[in-house]
Short mmCIF file of C-alpha atoms in Angstrom, two decimals:
data_model
loop_
_atom_site.label_atom_id
_atom_site.label_comp_id
_atom_site.label_asym_id
_atom_site.label_seq_id
_atom_site.Cartn_x
_atom_site.Cartn_y
_atom_site.Cartn_z
CA UNK A 13 157.78 74.39 213.78
CA UNK A 14 156.21 74.11 217.20
CA UNK A 15 152.80 75.82 218.21
CA UNK A 16 152.74 79.72 218.91
CA UNK A 17 149.86 79.58 221.35
CA UNK A 18 148.35 82.88 222.73
CA UNK A 19 145.94 83.93 225.39
CA UNK A 20 144.31 86.69 227.41
CA UNK A 21 146.24 90.15 226.67
CA UNK A 22 148.94 88.45 224.72
CA UNK A 23 146.34 88.11 221.85
CA UNK A 24 146.07 91.89 221.86
CA UNK A 25 148.54 92.71 219.06
CA UNK A 26 147.67 90.09 216.58
CA UNK A 27 146.66 90.78 213.33
CA UNK A 28 146.81 87.63 211.22
CA UNK A 29 146.99 88.52 207.42
CA UNK A 30 144.50 86.51 205.26
CA UNK A 31 144.78 86.93 201.19
CA UNK A 32 146.49 85.71 198.15
CA UNK A 33 149.58 87.07 196.92
CA UNK A 34 149.48 90.45 195.89
CA UNK A 35 146.11 90.91 196.51
CA UNK A 36 145.79 92.50 199.55
CA UNK A 37 144.75 91.40 202.66
CA UNK A 38 142.03 91.02 205.98
CA UNK A 39 143.46 90.80 209.23
CA UNK A 40 142.23 87.98 211.82
CA UNK A 41 142.75 89.63 215.17
CA UNK A 42 143.99 87.49 218.03
CA UNK A 43 140.36 87.33 219.44
CA UNK A 44 138.95 86.41 216.19
CA UNK A 45 137.39 89.87 215.07
CA UNK A 46 137.98 90.85 211.24
CA UNK A 47 140.42 93.87 211.17
CA UNK A 48 142.85 95.74 209.01
CA UNK A 49 140.74 95.59 205.79
CA UNK A 50 143.79 96.18 203.44
CA UNK A 51 141.61 95.18 200.06
CA UNK A 52 141.09 98.87 198.47
CA UNK A 53 144.57 99.42 196.90
CA UNK A 54 146.06 101.22 200.11
CA UNK A 55 147.50 100.97 203.56
CA UNK A 56 144.66 100.34 206.10
CA UNK A 57 145.92 99.32 209.29
CA UNK A 58 143.72 99.91 212.28
CA UNK A 59 140.52 99.76 210.46
CA UNK A 60 137.48 97.77 210.42
CA UNK A 61 134.73 97.32 207.88
CA UNK A 62 131.56 98.15 209.78
CA UNK A 63 130.11 95.04 211.49
CA UNK A 64 131.71 92.34 209.64
CA UNK A 65 131.98 89.23 212.15
CA UNK A 66 131.29 85.76 212.65
CA UNK A 67 128.54 84.57 215.02
CA UNK A 68 127.25 81.43 215.99
CA UNK A 69 123.73 80.03 217.75
CA UNK A 70 122.89 77.07 219.36
CA UNK A 71 119.01 75.90 219.49
CA UNK A 72 116.71 72.99 220.48
CA UNK A 73 113.31 72.00 220.28
CA UNK A 74 112.72 75.78 219.04
CA UNK A 75 114.26 77.51 221.81
CA UNK A 76 117.79 79.14 221.44
CA UNK A 77 120.17 77.86 223.99
CA UNK A 78 122.69 80.68 223.48
CA UNK A 79 123.92 82.86 220.86
CA UNK A 80 127.12 84.67 220.61
CA UNK A 81 129.82 86.73 218.47
CA UNK A 82 132.70 84.29 217.35
CA UNK A 83 135.19 86.46 218.96
CA UNK A 84 136.62 86.93 222.66
CA UNK A 85 137.21 90.00 224.93
CA UNK A 86 138.29 93.35 223.40
CA UNK A 87 141.61 94.15 225.15
CA UNK A 88 141.97 97.22 227.02
CA UNK A 89 142.96 100.47 226.74
CA UNK A 90 139.07 101.39 226.09
CA UNK A 91 139.48 105.01 225.22
CA UNK A 92 138.36 104.28 221.90
CA UNK A 93 138.17 106.74 219.08
CA UNK A 94 135.40 107.78 216.15
CA UNK A 95 136.31 104.64 214.23
CA UNK A 96 138.49 106.49 211.86
CA UNK A 97 142.07 106.28 212.89
CA UNK A 98 142.91 109.72 211.03
CA UNK A 99 140.50 111.64 213.38
CA UNK A 100 142.76 110.70 216.56
CA UNK A 101 139.92 111.67 218.73
CA UNK A 102 139.36 109.99 221.89
CA UNK A 103 136.79 109.65 224.49
CA UNK A 104 134.24 107.87 222.50
CA UNK A 105 134.75 104.38 223.88
CA UNK A 106 135.20 101.21 221.51
CA UNK A 107 133.95 101.44 218.00
CA UNK A 108 130.34 99.65 217.79
CA UNK A 109 132.06 97.64 214.91
CA UNK A 110 134.27 95.83 217.46
CA UNK A 111 130.94 94.10 218.52
CA UNK A 112 132.25 94.48 221.99
CA UNK A 113 128.84 95.10 223.50
CA UNK A 114 127.16 91.83 222.09
CA UNK A 115 127.84 88.36 223.84
CA UNK A 116 131.07 86.89 223.05
CA UNK A 117 133.44 83.97 224.36
CA UNK A 118 135.15 84.14 227.78
CA UNK A 119 138.34 81.90 226.42
CA UNK A 120 140.04 82.44 223.29
CA UNK A 121 143.35 80.44 222.25
CA UNK A 122 144.86 81.81 219.11
CA UNK A 123 147.49 79.38 217.71
CA UNK A 124 149.26 81.13 214.85
CA UNK A 125 151.67 79.22 212.29
CA UNK A 126 151.56 81.15 209.17
CA UNK A 127 149.97 80.82 206.46
CA UNK A 128 147.41 78.85 209.03
CA UNK A 129 145.76 80.31 212.20
CA UNK A 130 143.38 78.45 214.41
CA UNK A 131 141.41 79.79 216.95
CA UNK A 132 139.58 77.84 219.92
CA UNK A 133 136.80 79.60 221.46
CA UNK A 134 135.26 78.01 225.00
CA UNK A 135 132.82 79.32 227.42
CA UNK A 136 130.96 77.66 230.28
CA UNK A 137 127.54 79.03 229.08
CA UNK A 138 127.64 77.81 225.27
CA UNK A 139 126.67 74.24 224.70
CA UNK A 140 129.67 73.22 222.12
CA UNK A 141 133.34 73.75 221.64
CA UNK A 142 133.75 75.72 218.49
CA UNK A 143 137.28 75.97 216.58
CA UNK A 144 138.10 78.46 213.82
CA UNK A 145 140.83 77.70 211.09
CA UNK A 146 141.69 80.47 208.81
CA UNK A 147 144.14 79.98 206.05
CA UNK A 148 145.96 81.76 202.88
CA UNK A 149 145.27 80.32 199.33
CA UNK A 150 149.08 79.28 199.38
CA UNK A 151 149.93 76.22 197.16
CA UNK A 152 153.84 75.69 196.16
CA UNK A 153 154.64 76.07 192.93
CA UNK A 154 151.25 77.22 192.08
CA UNK A 155 151.36 80.76 191.80
CA UNK A 156 147.92 81.70 189.78
CA UNK A 157 145.84 79.87 192.39
CA UNK A 158 148.08 81.18 195.41
CA UNK A 159 147.00 84.63 194.10
CA UNK A 160 143.42 84.26 194.61
CA UNK A 161 141.89 87.33 196.56
CA UNK A 162 140.39 85.61 199.58
CA UNK A 163 140.34 84.86 202.99
CA UNK A 164 139.48 80.94 203.75
CA UNK A 165 137.49 79.78 207.06
CA UNK A 166 136.78 76.42 208.53
CA UNK A 167 134.28 76.53 211.41
CA UNK A 168 134.29 73.37 213.45
CA UNK A 169 131.45 72.76 216.01
CA UNK A 170 131.84 69.82 218.78
CA UNK A 171 128.43 69.07 220.33
CA UNK A 172 129.65 68.38 223.91
CA UNK A 173 126.30 67.83 225.38
CA UNK A 174 124.02 64.73 225.77
CA UNK A 175 121.38 66.27 223.15
CA UNK A 176 121.05 66.92 219.49
CA UNK A 177 121.72 70.44 218.84
CA UNK A 178 120.92 72.71 215.69
CA UNK A 179 123.76 75.32 215.46
CA UNK A 180 123.92 78.30 213.08
CA UNK A 181 127.13 79.82 211.86
CA UNK A 182 126.60 83.14 210.18
CA UNK A 183 128.83 85.52 208.43
CA UNK A 184 128.33 89.11 208.22
CA UNK A 185 130.06 91.60 205.99
CA UNK A 186 129.37 95.41 205.49
CA UNK A 187 129.28 96.65 202.04
CA UNK A 188 132.12 99.26 201.81
CA UNK A 189 130.10 101.46 199.74
CA UNK A 190 127.26 103.53 201.06
CA UNK A 191 125.13 106.85 200.58
CA UNK A 192 122.66 104.59 198.96
CA UNK A 193 125.06 103.13 196.54
CA UNK A 194 125.26 99.57 197.86
CA UNK A 195 124.01 96.79 195.79
CA UNK A 196 123.97 93.26 197.90
CA UNK A 197 122.39 90.28 195.71
CA UNK A 198 122.25 86.49 196.99
CA UNK A 199 122.69 83.55 194.61
CA UNK A 200 123.32 80.05 194.78
CA UNK A 201 124.50 77.12 192.80
CA UNK A 202 124.20 73.47 194.29
CA UNK A 203 125.52 73.94 197.86
CA UNK A 204 127.52 76.82 197.12
CA UNK A 205 125.60 79.86 198.39
CA UNK A 206 127.04 83.49 198.05
CA UNK A 207 126.12 87.21 198.28
CA UNK A 208 127.93 89.70 196.26
CA UNK A 209 128.50 93.46 197.60
CA UNK A 210 128.60 95.69 195.04
CA UNK A 211 127.85 99.14 193.89
CA UNK A 212 125.92 100.88 191.30
CA UNK A 213 127.63 104.14 191.55
CA UNK A 214 130.80 103.03 189.45
CA UNK A 215 131.36 101.10 185.93
CA UNK A 216 133.85 98.23 185.99
CA UNK A 217 136.60 100.54 184.01
CA UNK A 218 136.71 102.90 186.62
CA UNK A 219 139.22 102.96 189.51
CA UNK A 220 136.73 103.06 192.30
CA UNK A 221 135.17 99.97 191.05
CA UNK A 222 135.26 96.72 193.17
CA UNK A 223 133.24 94.30 195.09
CA UNK A 224 133.30 91.58 198.02
CA UNK A 225 131.85 88.31 197.74
CA UNK A 226 130.70 86.42 201.05
CA UNK A 227 130.29 82.48 200.21
CA UNK A 228 129.30 79.44 201.97
CA UNK A 229 129.44 75.65 201.22
CA UNK A 230 126.21 74.16 203.03
CA UNK A 231 123.44 71.95 202.53
CA UNK A 232 121.14 74.26 204.75
CA UNK A 233 121.55 78.09 204.19
CA UNK A 234 119.88 81.19 204.66
CA UNK A 235 120.39 84.85 203.80
CA UNK A 236 119.71 88.45 204.92
CA UNK A 237 120.81 90.56 201.99
CA UNK A 238 120.38 93.76 203.98
CA UNK A 239 120.14 94.47 207.75
CA UNK A 240 117.38 96.76 208.80
CA UNK A 241 118.37 100.56 207.58
CA UNK A 242 117.77 102.63 210.64
CA UNK A 243 119.74 105.28 212.39
CA UNK A 244 122.14 105.09 215.39
CA UNK A 245 122.58 101.71 216.46
CA UNK A 246 119.10 100.32 215.01
CA UNK A 247 120.76 98.03 212.56
CA UNK A 248 122.95 96.09 215.00
CA UNK A 249 120.11 95.70 217.68
CA UNK A 250 117.71 94.45 214.98
CA UNK A 251 119.90 91.91 213.56
CA UNK A 252 121.25 90.51 216.93
CA UNK A 253 117.70 90.69 218.21
CA UNK A 254 116.43 88.66 215.24
CA UNK A 255 119.39 86.35 215.05
CA UNK A 256 118.85 85.23 218.67
CA UNK A 257 115.37 83.88 218.10
CA UNK A 258 114.78 80.34 216.75
CA UNK A 259 115.13 79.64 213.14
CA UNK A 260 116.74 80.91 209.90
CA UNK A 261 117.82 84.53 209.01
CA UNK A 262 114.68 86.86 208.41
CA UNK A 263 114.76 87.82 204.45
CA UNK A 264 115.28 91.45 203.97
CA UNK A 265 116.03 93.36 200.68
CA UNK A 266 115.62 96.74 199.42
CA UNK A 267 114.83 97.58 195.68
CA UNK A 268 116.25 101.35 196.12
CA UNK A 269 118.14 103.73 197.93
CA UNK A 270 115.57 104.74 200.16
CA UNK A 271 115.14 103.73 203.83
CA UNK A 272 111.67 102.93 205.43
CA UNK A 273 111.02 106.60 205.84
CA UNK A 274 111.36 107.21 202.07
CA UNK A 275 114.53 109.30 202.67
CA UNK A 276 117.60 108.54 200.83
CA UNK A 277 119.58 106.10 203.16
CA UNK A 278 122.99 107.51 203.98
CA UNK A 279 124.36 104.62 206.01
CA UNK A 280 126.15 101.13 204.95
CA UNK A 281 124.29 98.06 204.22
CA UNK A 282 125.49 94.64 205.74
CA UNK A 283 124.87 91.32 204.51
CA UNK A 284 124.56 88.17 206.26
CA UNK A 285 124.98 84.49 205.24
CA UNK A 286 124.30 81.82 207.65
CA UNK A 287 124.93 77.79 207.50
CA UNK A 288 122.45 75.72 209.76
CA UNK A 289 123.33 72.06 210.59
CA UNK A 290 122.36 69.50 213.13
CA UNK A 291 125.00 67.84 215.53
CA UNK A 292 124.29 64.73 217.49
CA UNK A 293 125.88 64.48 221.20
CA UNK A 294 129.69 63.97 221.02
CA UNK A 295 129.90 64.40 217.35
CA UNK A 296 131.73 67.36 215.28
CA UNK A 297 130.94 69.08 212.09
CA UNK A 298 132.76 71.71 210.13
CA UNK A 299 131.34 74.41 207.78
CA UNK A 300 133.37 76.53 205.31
CA UNK A 301 133.35 80.13 204.67
CA UNK A 302 134.98 82.42 202.02
CA UNK A 303 135.48 86.14 202.03
CA UNK A 304 136.59 87.21 198.49
CA UNK A 305 137.24 90.41 196.92
CA UNK A 306 137.94 92.33 193.50
#
């Protein structure tokens, strides 16, 4: 099978399904965005899950050289909607969850050969070449392990500069439960780090029960269990401002359903898990992430 390579506007209609046999799936868009979250036992085409995305940062000597969302341009039209397809209401512009207003890569090349997808991200202003390989857990003659409810990612970074650079790859995923019921919990075992996004609203025997786990394999990781609980665009603005600063993720946790004003928080909670690695000039390193669901 030859390579199926897509660039520019030809990436617009791609939604590459990631998930095990019979588990539902998450779509990987042609520009690298995470779309079509069909992991809730129902069709969900056209959906996004809050601010779920990958991002990358490069820094050296305590100075950030560049930080970008690991995606390319959002393709037109830009009439937009309220982010919920059943509203059929236009004129609001792109949904904020597309991350279209945050710095991203100028050029993206999508190579799709199911069950493996590869995206190459390039930008003259970013000091490095980034490649994402995303794949399904399909193993011939092994139906059990091929039915793992998960999406698997390898992020490869090549340092094409003449100095050692510290890179951060960050995966942020929004807890689908809201109205103060979300519970995000970080844990680690050796070099395996993970955040469980669950809810305190349902018991395990109720149909609405479920969770999402974000995991990374890394010798150097940091986590932010909760983005800032603000209103309007506050959570994204605070996250991106802090992510664009030198260093690790800023720790933040909430022990109750209240926001900083003491009111019951009515929004959704996003968690971020980051891997940090130093790469010498001309060298390439790979970091691994998983999104799993139940």
